[in-house]
XYZ file of C-alpha atoms in Angstrom:
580
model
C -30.571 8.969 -35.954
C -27.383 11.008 -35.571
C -24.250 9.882 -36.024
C -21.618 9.552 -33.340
C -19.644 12.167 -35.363
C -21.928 14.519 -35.149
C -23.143 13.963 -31.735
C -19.406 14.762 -30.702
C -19.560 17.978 -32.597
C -22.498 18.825 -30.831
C -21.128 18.049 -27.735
C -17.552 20.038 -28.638
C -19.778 22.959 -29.680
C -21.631 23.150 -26.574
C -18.603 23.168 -24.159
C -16.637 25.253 -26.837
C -19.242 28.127 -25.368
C -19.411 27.167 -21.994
C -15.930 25.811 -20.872
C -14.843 29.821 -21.010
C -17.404 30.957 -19.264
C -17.268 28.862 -16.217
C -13.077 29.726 -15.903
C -14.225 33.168 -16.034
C -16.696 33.163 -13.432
C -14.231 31.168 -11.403
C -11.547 32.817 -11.715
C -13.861 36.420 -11.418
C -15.157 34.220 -7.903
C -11.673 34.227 -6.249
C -10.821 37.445 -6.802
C -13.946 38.105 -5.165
C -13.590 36.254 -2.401
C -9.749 37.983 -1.862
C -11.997 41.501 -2.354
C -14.165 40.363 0.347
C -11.166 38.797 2.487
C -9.882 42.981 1.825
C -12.973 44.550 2.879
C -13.518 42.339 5.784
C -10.073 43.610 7.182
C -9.974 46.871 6.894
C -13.379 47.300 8.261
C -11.816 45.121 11.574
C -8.678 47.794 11.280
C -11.141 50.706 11.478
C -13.509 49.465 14.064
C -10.920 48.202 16.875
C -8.678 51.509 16.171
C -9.790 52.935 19.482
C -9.148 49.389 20.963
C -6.500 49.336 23.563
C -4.792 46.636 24.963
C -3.246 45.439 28.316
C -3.065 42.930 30.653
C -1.715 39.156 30.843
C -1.672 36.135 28.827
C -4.344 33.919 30.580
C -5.831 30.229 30.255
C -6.854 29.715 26.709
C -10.138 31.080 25.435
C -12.092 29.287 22.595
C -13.497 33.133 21.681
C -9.763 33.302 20.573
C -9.785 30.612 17.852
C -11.012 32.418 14.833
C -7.602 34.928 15.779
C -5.419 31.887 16.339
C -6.683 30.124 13.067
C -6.380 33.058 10.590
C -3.074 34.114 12.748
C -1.716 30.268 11.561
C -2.774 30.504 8.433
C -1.217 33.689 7.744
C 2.097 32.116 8.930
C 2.476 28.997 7.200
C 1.718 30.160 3.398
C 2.898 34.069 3.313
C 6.205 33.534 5.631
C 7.530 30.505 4.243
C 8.994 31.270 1.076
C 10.575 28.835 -2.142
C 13.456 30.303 -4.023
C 14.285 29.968 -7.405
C 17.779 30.497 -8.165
C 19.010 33.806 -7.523
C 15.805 35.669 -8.610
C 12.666 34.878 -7.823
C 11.344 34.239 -4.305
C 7.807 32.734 -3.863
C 5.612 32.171 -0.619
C 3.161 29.837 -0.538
C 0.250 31.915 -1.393
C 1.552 33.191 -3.925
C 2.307 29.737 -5.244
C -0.767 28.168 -4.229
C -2.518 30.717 -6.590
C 0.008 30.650 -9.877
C -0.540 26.514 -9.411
C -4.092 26.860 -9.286
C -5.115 29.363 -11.829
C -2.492 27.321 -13.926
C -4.648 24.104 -13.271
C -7.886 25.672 -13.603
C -7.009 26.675 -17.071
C -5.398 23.321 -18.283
C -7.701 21.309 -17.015
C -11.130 22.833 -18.318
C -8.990 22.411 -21.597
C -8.349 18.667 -21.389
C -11.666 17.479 -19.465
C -14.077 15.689 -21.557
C -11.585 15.775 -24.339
C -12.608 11.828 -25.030
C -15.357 11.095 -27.999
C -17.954 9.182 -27.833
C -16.219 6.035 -29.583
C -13.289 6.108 -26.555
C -10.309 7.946 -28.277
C -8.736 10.048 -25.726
C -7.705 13.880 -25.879
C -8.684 13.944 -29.207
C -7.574 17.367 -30.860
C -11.652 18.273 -32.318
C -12.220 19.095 -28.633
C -9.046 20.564 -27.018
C -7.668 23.155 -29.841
C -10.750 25.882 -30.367
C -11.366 25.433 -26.504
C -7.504 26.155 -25.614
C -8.193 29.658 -27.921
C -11.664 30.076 -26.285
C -10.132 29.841 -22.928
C -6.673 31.764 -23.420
C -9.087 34.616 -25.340
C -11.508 34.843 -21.851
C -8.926 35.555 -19.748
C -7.290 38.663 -21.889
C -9.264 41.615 -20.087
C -7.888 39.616 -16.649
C -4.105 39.565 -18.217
C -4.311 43.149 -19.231
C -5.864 44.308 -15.957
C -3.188 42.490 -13.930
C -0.478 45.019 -15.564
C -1.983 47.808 -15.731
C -0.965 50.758 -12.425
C -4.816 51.906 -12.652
C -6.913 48.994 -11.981
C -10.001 47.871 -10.467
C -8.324 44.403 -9.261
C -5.711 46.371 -6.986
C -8.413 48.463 -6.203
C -10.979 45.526 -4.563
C -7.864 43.553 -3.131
C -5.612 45.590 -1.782
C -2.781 44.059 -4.074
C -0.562 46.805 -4.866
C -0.432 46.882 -8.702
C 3.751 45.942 -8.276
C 2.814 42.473 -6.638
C 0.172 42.121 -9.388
C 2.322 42.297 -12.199
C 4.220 39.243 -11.437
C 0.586 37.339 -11.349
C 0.463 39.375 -14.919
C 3.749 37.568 -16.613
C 2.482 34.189 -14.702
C -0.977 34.683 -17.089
C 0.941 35.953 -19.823
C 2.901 32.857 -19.980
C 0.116 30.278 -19.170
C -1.499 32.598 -21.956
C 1.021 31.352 -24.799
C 1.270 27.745 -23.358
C -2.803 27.591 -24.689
C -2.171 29.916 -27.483
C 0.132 27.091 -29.086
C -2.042 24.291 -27.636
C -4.538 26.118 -29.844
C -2.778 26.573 -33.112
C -1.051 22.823 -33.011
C -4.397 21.492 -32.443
C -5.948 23.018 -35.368
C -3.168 22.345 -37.684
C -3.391 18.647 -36.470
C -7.427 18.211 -37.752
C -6.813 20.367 -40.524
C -7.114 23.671 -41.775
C -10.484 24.496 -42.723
C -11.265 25.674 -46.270
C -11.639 29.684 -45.101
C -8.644 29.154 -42.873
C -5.871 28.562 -44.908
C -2.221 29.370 -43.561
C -2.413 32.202 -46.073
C -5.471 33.641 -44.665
C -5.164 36.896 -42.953
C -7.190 35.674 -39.750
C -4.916 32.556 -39.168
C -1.757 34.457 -39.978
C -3.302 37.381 -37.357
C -3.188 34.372 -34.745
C 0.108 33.155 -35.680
C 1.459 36.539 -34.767
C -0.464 37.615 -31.797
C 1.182 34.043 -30.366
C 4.559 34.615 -31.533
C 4.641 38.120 -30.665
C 3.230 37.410 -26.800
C 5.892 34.745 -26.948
C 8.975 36.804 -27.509
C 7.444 39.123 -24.806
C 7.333 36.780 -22.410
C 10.743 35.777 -22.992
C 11.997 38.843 -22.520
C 10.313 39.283 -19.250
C 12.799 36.904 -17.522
C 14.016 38.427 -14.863
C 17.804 38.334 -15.744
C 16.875 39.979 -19.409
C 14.223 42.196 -18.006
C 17.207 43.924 -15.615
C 19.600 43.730 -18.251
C 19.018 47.311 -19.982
C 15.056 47.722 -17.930
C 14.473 50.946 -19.948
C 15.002 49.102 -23.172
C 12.694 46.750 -21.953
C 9.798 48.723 -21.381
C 10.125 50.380 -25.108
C 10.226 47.296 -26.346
C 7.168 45.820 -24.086
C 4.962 48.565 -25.354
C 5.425 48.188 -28.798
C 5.413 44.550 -29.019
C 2.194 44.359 -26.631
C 0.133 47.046 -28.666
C 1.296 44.837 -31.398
C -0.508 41.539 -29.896
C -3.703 43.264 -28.943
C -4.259 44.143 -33.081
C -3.192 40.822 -34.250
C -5.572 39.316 -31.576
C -8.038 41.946 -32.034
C -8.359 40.565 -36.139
C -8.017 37.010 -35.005
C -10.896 37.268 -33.069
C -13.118 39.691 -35.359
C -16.319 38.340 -36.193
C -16.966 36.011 -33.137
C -18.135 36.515 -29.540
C -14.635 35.990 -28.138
C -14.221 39.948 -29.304
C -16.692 40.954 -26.608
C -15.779 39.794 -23.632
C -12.014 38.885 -24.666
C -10.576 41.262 -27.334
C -12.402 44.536 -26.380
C -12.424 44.351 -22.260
C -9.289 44.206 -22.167
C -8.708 47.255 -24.544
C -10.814 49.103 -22.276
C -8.896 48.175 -19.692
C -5.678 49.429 -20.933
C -7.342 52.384 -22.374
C -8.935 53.387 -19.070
C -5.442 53.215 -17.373
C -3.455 55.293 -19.630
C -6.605 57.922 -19.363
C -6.346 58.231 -16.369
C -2.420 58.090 -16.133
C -2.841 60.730 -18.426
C -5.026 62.916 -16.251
C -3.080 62.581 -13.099
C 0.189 63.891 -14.917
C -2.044 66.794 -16.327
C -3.415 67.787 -12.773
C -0.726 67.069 -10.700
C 1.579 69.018 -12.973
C -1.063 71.559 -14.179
C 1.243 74.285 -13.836
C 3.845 73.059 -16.732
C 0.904 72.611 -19.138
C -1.032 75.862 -18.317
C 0.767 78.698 -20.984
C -0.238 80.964 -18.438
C 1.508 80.349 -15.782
C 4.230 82.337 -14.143
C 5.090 79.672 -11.655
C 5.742 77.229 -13.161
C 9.460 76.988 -11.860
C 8.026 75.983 -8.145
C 7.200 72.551 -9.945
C 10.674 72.124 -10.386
C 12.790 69.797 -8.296
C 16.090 69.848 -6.458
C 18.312 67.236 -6.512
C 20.985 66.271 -3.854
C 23.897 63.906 -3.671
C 23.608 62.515 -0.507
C 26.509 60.104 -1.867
C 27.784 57.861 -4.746
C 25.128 55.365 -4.246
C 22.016 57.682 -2.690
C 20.416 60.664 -3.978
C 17.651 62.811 -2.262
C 15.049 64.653 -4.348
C 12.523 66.827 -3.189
C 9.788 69.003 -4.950
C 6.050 70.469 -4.234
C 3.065 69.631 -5.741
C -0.530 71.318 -4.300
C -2.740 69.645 -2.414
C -4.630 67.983 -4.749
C -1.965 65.229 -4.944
C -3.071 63.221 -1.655
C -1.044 59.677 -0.844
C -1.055 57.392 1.953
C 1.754 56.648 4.031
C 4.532 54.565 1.959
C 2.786 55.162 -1.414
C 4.790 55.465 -4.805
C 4.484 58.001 -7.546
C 6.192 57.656 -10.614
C 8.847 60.217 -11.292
C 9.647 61.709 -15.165
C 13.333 64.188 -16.049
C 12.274 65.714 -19.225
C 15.780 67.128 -19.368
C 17.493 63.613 -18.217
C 15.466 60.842 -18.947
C 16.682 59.093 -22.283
C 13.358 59.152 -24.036
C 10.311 61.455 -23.698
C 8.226 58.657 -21.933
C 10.249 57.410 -19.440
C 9.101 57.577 -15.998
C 10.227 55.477 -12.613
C 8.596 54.281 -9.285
C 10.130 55.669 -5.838
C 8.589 56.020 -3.002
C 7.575 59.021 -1.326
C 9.129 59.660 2.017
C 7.198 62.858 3.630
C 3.399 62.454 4.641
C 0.523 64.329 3.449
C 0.033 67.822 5.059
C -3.447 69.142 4.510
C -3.070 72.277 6.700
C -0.646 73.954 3.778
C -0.833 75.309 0.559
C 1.240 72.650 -0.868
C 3.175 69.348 0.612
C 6.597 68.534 0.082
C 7.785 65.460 -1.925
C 11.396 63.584 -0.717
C 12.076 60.620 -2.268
C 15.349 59.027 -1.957
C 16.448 57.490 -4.695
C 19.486 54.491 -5.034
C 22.115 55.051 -8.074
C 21.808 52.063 -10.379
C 22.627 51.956 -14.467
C 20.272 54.037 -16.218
C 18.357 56.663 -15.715
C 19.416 56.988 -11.744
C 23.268 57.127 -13.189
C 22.036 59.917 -15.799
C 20.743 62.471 -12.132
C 23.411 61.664 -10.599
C 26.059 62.968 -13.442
C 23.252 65.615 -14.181
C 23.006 67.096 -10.338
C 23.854 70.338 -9.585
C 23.518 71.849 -5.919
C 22.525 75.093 -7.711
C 20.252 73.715 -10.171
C 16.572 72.589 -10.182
C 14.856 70.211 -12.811
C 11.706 69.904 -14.206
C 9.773 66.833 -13.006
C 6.405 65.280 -14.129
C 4.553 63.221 -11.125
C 2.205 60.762 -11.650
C 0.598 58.748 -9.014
C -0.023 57.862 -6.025
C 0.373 54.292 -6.704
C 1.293 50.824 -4.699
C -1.033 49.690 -0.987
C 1.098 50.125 1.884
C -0.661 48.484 5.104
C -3.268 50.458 6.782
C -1.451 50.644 10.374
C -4.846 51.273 12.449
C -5.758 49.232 15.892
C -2.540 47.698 16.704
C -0.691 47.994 19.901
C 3.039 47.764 18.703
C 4.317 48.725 15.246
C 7.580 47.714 13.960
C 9.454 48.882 10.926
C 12.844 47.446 9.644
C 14.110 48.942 6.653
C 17.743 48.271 5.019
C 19.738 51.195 3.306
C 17.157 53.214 0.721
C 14.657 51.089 2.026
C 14.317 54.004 4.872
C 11.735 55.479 1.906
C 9.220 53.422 2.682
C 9.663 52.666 6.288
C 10.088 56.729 7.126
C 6.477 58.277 6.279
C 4.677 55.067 8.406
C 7.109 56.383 11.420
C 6.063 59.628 11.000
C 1.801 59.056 10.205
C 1.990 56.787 13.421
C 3.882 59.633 15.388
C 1.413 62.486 13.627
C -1.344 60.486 14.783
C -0.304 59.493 17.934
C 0.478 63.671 18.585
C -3.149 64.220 17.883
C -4.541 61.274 20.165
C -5.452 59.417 16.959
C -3.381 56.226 17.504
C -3.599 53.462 19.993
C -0.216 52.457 19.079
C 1.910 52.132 22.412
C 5.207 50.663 21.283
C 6.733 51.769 18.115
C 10.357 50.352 16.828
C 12.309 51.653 13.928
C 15.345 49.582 12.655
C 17.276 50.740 10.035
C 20.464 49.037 8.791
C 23.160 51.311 7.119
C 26.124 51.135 5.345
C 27.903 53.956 7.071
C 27.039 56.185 10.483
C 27.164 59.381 7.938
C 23.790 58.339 6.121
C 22.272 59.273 9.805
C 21.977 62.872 8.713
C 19.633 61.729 5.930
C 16.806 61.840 7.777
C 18.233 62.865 11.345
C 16.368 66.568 11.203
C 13.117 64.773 10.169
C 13.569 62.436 13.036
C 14.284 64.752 15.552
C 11.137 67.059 14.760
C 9.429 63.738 14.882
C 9.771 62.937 18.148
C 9.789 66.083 19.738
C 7.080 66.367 22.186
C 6.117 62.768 22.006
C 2.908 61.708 24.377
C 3.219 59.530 26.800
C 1.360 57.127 25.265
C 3.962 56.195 23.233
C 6.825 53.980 23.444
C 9.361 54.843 20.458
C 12.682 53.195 20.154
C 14.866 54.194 17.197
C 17.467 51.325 16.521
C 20.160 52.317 14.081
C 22.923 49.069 12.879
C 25.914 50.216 10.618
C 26.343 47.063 8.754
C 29.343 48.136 6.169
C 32.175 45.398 6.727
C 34.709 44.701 3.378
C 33.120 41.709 1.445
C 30.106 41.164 3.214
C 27.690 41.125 0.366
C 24.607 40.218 2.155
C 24.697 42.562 4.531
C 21.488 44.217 5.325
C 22.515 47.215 4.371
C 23.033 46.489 1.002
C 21.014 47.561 -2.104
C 22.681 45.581 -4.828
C 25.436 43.835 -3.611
C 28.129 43.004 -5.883
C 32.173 43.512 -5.858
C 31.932 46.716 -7.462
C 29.746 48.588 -4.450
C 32.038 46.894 -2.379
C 35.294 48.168 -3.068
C 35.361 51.313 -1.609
C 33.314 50.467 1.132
C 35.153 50.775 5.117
C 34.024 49.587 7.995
C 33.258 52.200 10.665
C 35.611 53.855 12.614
C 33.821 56.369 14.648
C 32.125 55.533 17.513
C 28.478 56.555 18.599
C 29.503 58.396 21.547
C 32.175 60.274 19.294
C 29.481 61.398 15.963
C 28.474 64.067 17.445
C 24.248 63.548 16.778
C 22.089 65.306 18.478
C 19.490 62.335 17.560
C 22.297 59.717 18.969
C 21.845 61.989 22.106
C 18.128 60.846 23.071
C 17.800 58.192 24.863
C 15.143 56.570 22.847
C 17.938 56.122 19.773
C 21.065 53.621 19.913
C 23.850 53.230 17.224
C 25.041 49.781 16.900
C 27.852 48.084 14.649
C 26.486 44.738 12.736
C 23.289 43.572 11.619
C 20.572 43.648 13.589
C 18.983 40.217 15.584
C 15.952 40.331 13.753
C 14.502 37.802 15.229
C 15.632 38.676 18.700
C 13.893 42.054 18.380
C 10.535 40.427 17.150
C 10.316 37.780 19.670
C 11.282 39.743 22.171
C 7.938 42.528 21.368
C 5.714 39.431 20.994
C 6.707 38.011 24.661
C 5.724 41.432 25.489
C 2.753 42.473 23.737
C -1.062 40.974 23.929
C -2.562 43.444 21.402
C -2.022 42.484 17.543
C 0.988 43.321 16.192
C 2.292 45.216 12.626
C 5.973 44.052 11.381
C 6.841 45.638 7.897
C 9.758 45.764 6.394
C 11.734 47.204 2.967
C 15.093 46.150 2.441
C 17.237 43.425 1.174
C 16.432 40.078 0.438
C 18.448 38.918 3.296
C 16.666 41.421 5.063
C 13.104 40.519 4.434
C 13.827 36.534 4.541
C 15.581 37.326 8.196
C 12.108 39.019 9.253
C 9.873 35.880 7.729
C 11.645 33.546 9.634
C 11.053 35.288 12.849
C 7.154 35.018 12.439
C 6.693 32.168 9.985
C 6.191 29.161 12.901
C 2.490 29.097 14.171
C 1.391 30.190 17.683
C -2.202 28.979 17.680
C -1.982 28.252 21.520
C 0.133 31.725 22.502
C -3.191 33.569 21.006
C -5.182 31.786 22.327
C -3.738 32.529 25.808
C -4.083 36.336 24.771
C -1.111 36.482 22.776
C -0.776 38.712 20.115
C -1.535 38.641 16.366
C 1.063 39.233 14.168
C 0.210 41.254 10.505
C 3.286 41.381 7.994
C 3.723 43.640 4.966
C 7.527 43.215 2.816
C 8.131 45.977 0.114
C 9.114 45.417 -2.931
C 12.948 46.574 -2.592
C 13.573 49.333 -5.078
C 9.750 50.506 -5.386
């Protein structure tokens, strides 16, 4: 008869194997169902595109429940939002999900932890299943950070939002990695794993080193010196993947743990390494007598704002509000450094080549490096990679509104334009489009005022366009909406306006769908005021500060299950991540 002893081991062996597996396969089910959730969408965006909408709110219809339920839903966990000090801002989705894959994890670590005689969370059971567990969800870490992956790919997360889900596993990662090794030194050592043992020490390391990293990644240090940051992020993470790599050598961990996730990060750098080589073919190819039209030019539209703008051929297609990542060989500090900005033109398939502008706001760093380097006369050679990030697919609604705050315009300007460009070729069904845009000072108009104007020249009648420009620049108003990192020392030489719309002088101020106003902008007034107005769904999006984007949650984030109902309209919400 066996012994209780060794009916526990038995027992501890058989969930040692299976207790990974099943967080796997749940964790692999939810981002399935979010995939689904994706797909579901835009195949509704693509098949009402041609929908339009009019008429009045009537009695309410139980056809319009499903609407008025996912409408709800959408309100009370993505609009209402939990800060965290001065950094980090959470809805609750996003906290519903770090909670839950949290628990997940933890508790298929400490269920059935209790042996057969009644002692509870005894250590034989918890510590190899805490490595087990922390080891099956490596590939999902690694995939989480990476720009190229499959996960941003199915979801329709852009890979920005998904690396803060990336430090959340990362951390949760150590918190089971020490579970692990406290456990094991608590029953003892075995006699081939001795503290002097290169396999334990590789363990020791891998958790120290991931724990450092994640230290690091705290906000306030992460900002500190950012390029720093990332050097030091890349050489301590390629130094936890071989420490875990030998920790887990020999056992089936390495196979759908250790190695996954190296092919994960070695698929993304391939292919971040191809896009730079094709999208900058012409500063690789020895051949080439051209090169020089790679180059960019760099302007200074002020202290605070520069403009850059290059070509690359038409092989380099984006969307509407994507990102690419932007390299100076000549002005970067290091060889490898690169940065996110988004791209503020549209795709043009009818040239040769499209036109990149991205406009980019001076911080420390590498931004402060261009804008002591710029030269009106001067043009400098700039490696592209990308397109990166999932701006919303703006298809089947019947108003569109964009609020953007200072450099935010970058990501708010090429969804102006594609809805314009489409609504030009009878492509859109949009028939209200607003553009908001709060700004330090009346001058920054001229940023974009010839790519406005072009814009809506020779607008259809089918569309409604109102362009609503707010200087917001008043002497120690730091959360202005204007504002791109507010603090005493952008401040100081700030002035309020002094000339008046009527007196600038614009030929954009001129039209009569544009208006210059002084002050922020009634966020919520606009918003409600399109909703009492609309019945088709609606699109609010918005890029700016965090002032900004909290103003714009607060306007949508109280349910109207009965207004939709009545014929109402939908509301779909999309916030950029400021500085992207």
């Amino acid at each position: 008869m066996a012994t209780p002893a060794a009916t526990d081991k038995t027992i501890r062996i058989a969930r040692f194997f299976s207790y990974p597996k099943q967080v796997l396969y749940l964790v692999a089910s939810f981002i399935a169902l979010v995939s689904l959730c994706h797909f579901i969408s835009v195949i509704y965006r693509y098949a009402t595109r041609k929908t339009t909408y009019s008429g009045q709110r009537t009695s309410a219809s139980i056809s319009r429940l499903p609407l008025a339920v996912i409408d709800s839903i959408k309100a009370l966990t993505m609009r209402w939002t939990i800060h965290i000090g001065s950094s980090y801002t959470f809805n609750f989705a996003e906290l519903f999900v770090v909670i839950g894959y949290m628990g997940v994890l933890f508790s298929w670590t400490f269920v059935n932890t209790t042996t057969l005689e009644g002692q509870l969370v005894e250590p034989h059971y918890y510590a190899n299943r805490a490595g087990t567990i922390a080891a099956s969800q490596l590939p999902i870490m690694t995939a989480l950070g990476m720009k190229n992956n499959l996960i941003s790919a199915l979801t329709g997360i852009g890979f920005d939002k998904l690396n803060f889900l990336h430090r959340m596993a990362a951390r949760t990662f150590v918190v089971l990695a020490w579970i692990h090794g406290g456990g094991r030194l608590t029953v003892g050592l075995l006699d081939d794993e001795t503290i002097n043992h290169h396999w334990v020490q590789c363990g020791f390391l891998a958790a120290s080193t991931l724990t450092v990293l994640c230290i690091l990644t705290v906000r306030p240090l992460r900002e500190r010196n950012y390029e720093l940051f990332i050097v030091i992020h890349h050489v301590l993470a390629l130094l936890f993947s071989l420490a875990i790599l030998i920790h887990l050598t020999g056992r089936t961990l390495t196979y759908y743990g250790a190695w996954p996730s190296l092919v994960v990060w070695g698929v993304d750098r391939l292919l971040s390494a191809g896009k730079l080589v094709i999208f900058n073919f012409g500063y690789f190819n020895p051949w080439s007598t051209s090169s020089s039209d790679l180059d960019a030019r760099v302007e200074v539209l002020s202290h605070h704002f520069l403009k850059v703008t290059l070509r690359r051929s038409k092989l380099f297609y984006w969307r509407p509000g994507q990102s690419a990542y932007l390299a100076f060989p000549t002005v970067s500090a290091l060889p490898s450094e690169s940065h996110p900005f988004t791209m503020s033109t549209i795709y043009n398939s009818s040239g040769d080549s499209n036109q990149l502008t991205f406009f980019l706001r001076v911080r420390k760093g590498f931004t402060a490096r261009l804008l002591k380097a710029a030269s009106k006369d001067q043009t400098y050679k700039v490696f592209v990679n990308g397109p990166y990030s999932s701006p919303p697919i703006l298809l089947g609604y019947q108003s569109i509104m964009l609020f953007a705050g200072g450099s935010g315009v970058a990501f708010t300007l090429p969804l102006f334009l594609s809805v314009i460009s489409r609504a030009k070729r009878g492509e859109s069904t949009c028939s209200r489009l607003t553009f908001v845009w709060a700004i330090r000072d009346a001058d920054q108009i001229k940023w974009i005022e010839d790519v406005l104007l072009s814009a809506i020249d020779g607008l259809p009648n089918s569309i409604s366009v109102a362009i609503k420009l707010y200087v917001t620049a008043v002497l120690g108003d730091s959360e202005a909406f204007a504002e791109d990192d507010p603090s005493r020392e952008d401040l100081e030489d700030e002035k309020a306006p002094s000339t008046p719309s009527s007196q600038y002088g614009s030929k954009l101020l001129e039209s009569p769908i544009t208006s210059l106003d002084q002050g922020r902008p009634d966020v919520n007034a606009l918003i409600q005021s399109e909703i009492n107005a609309d019945t088709g769904p609606i699109s609010i999006n918005a890029c700016g500060t965090r002032s900004l984007a909290e103003a714009v949650r607060q306007a949508i984030r109280v349910p109207r299950p009965l207004d939709v109902m009545r014929g109402g309209p939908t509301v779909s919400l999309h916030i950029e991540p400021f500085g992207v």
